Coordinates of C-alpha atoms in Angstrom, one line a residue:
X215 CA 94.0 76.8 104.2
X216 CA 95.4 79.8 106.1
X217 CA 92.8 81.9 108.0
X218 CA 92.9 85.7 107.8
X219 CA 90.8 88.0 110.1
X220 CA 90.0 91.5 108.7
X221 CA 88.8 94.1 111.2
X222 CA 87.6 97.4 109.7
X223 CA 84.5 99.6 110.4
X224 CA 84.3 100.7 106.8
X225 CA 82.2 98.1 105.0
X226 CA 83.7 99.0 101.6
X227 CA 87.3 98.6 102.8
X228 CA 86.4 95.4 104.6
X229 CA 84.8 94.0 101.5
X230 CA 87.6 95.0 99.3
X231 CA 90.3 93.5 101.6
X232 CA 88.2 90.4 102.0
X233 CA 88.1 90.0 98.2
X234 CA 91.8 90.5 97.9
X235 CA 92.4 87.9 100.6
X236 CA 89.9 85.3 99.4
X237 CA 91.0 85.8 95.8
X238 CA 94.5 84.8 96.9
X239 CA 93.3 81.5 98.2
X240 CA 93.0 82.3 101.9
X241 CA 90.0 81.8 104.2
X242 CA 88.7 85.2 105.3
X243 CA 86.6 86.3 108.3
X244 CA 85.5 89.8 108.7
X245 CA 84.6 92.0 111.7
X246 CA 83.3 95.5 111.9
X247 CA 85.2 96.7 115.0
X248 CA 87.7 95.5 117.6
X249 CA 85.1 94.0 119.9
X250 CA 83.7 91.7 117.3
X251 CA 87.2 91.1 115.9
X252 CA 88.5 89.9 119.3
X253 CA 85.4 87.7 119.7
X254 CA 86.1 86.1 116.3
X255 CA 89.7 85.6 117.2
X256 CA 88.7 83.8 120.4
X257 CA 86.3 81.5 118.5
X258 CA 88.8 80.6 115.7
X259 CA 92.3 82.1 116.0
X260 CA 93.5 83.5 112.7
X261 CA 96.9 83.1 111.1
X262 CA 97.0 86.8 110.4
X263 CA 94.9 89.7 111.7
X264 CA 94.5 92.8 109.5
X265 CA 93.1 95.7 111.6
X266 CA 92.2 99.3 110.9
X267 CA 93.3 101.7 113.6
X268 CA 90.6 104.3 113.9
X269 CA 87.2 102.5 114.6
X270 CA 84.3 103.0 116.9
X271 CA 83.7 100.8 120.1
X272 CA 87.3 99.5 120.3
X273 CA 90.0 101.2 118.2
X274 CA 92.7 99.3 116.5
X275 CA 95.4 100.3 119.0
X276 CA 93.3 98.8 121.9
X277 CA 92.6 95.7 119.7
X278 CA 96.3 95.2 119.0
X279 CA 97.2 95.5 122.7
X280 CA 94.5 92.9 123.6
X281 CA 95.7 90.6 120.8
X282 CA 99.3 90.8 122.1
X283 CA 98.1 90.0 125.6
X284 CA 95.7 87.1 124.7
X285 CA 97.5 85.8 121.5
X286 CA 101.1 86.8 121.9
X287 CA 102.1 84.9 118.7
X288 CA 99.5 86.5 116.5
X289 CA 100.7 88.1 113.3
X290 CA 99.2 91.6 113.0
X291 CA 99.0 94.1 110.1
X292 CA 97.7 97.5 111.1
X293 CA 96.3 99.7 108.4
X294 CA 95.2 103.4 108.5
X295 CA 94.5 106.3 106.3
X296 CA 95.3 108.6 109.2
X297 CA 93.1 111.1 111.0
X298 CA 92.5 114.8 110.4
X299 CA 93.2 115.4 114.1
X300 CA 96.6 113.7 114.1
X301 CA 99.8 113.7 112.1
X302 CA 99.2 111.3 109.2
X303 CA 101.7 108.6 110.3
X304 CA 101.0 108.8 114.1
X305 CA 98.3 106.1 114.3
X306 CA 100.5 103.6 112.4
X307 CA 103.7 104.4 114.4
X308 CA 101.7 103.9 117.6
X309 CA 100.3 100.6 116.3
X310 CA 103.8 99.4 115.5
X311 CA 105.1 100.4 118.9
X312 CA 102.3 98.5 120.6
X313 CA 102.8 95.3 118.7
X314 CA 101.7 95.4 115.0
X315 CA 104.1 93.3 113.0
X316 CA 103.6 95.3 109.8
X317 CA 101.8 98.6 108.9
X318 CA 100.0 99.6 105.8
X319 CA 99.0 103.0 104.7
X320 CA 95.6 103.5 103.1
X321 CA 95.1 103.6 100.2
X322 CA 97.1 100.5 99.3
X323 CA 97.3 98.1 96.4
X324 CA 96.3 94.5 96.3
X325 CA 99.9 93.5 95.8
X326 CA 101.1 95.5 98.8
X327 CA 98.6 93.9 101.1
X328 CA 99.2 90.3 99.8
X329 CA 103.0 90.8 100.1
X330 CA 102.6 91.6 103.8
X331 CA 100.2 88.7 104.4
X332 CA 102.5 86.2 102.7
X333 CA 105.5 87.6 104.4
X334 CA 103.9 87.1 107.8
X335 CA 102.5 83.6 107.0
X336 CA 105.9 82.4 105.9
X337 CA 107.8 83.9 108.9

């Protein structure tokens, strides 16, 4: 069974994404920020990491950079709803530049998320 790691500080988003992932037959592990997400990845590397960009303690951009350094073959999906202080697409463009394989704008549909997960797993 493929293992997916979901990193998001918003419990509602994390829970919803976890339901989408587990409902599609994947094993899911969840973390509430980049620090706990990276620790989870070191314990049990995931087939795909789905990470939010704007989070406390360790933001998604930092998390992606560390994943690329420590797990260069990791498959990464960055997701964000943007930030009021930035251009709406800036966090996701930055994530893509720093190593995210795919980006996903919040809000998104179950199908959009699962399509990206399946695409990365089969690549």
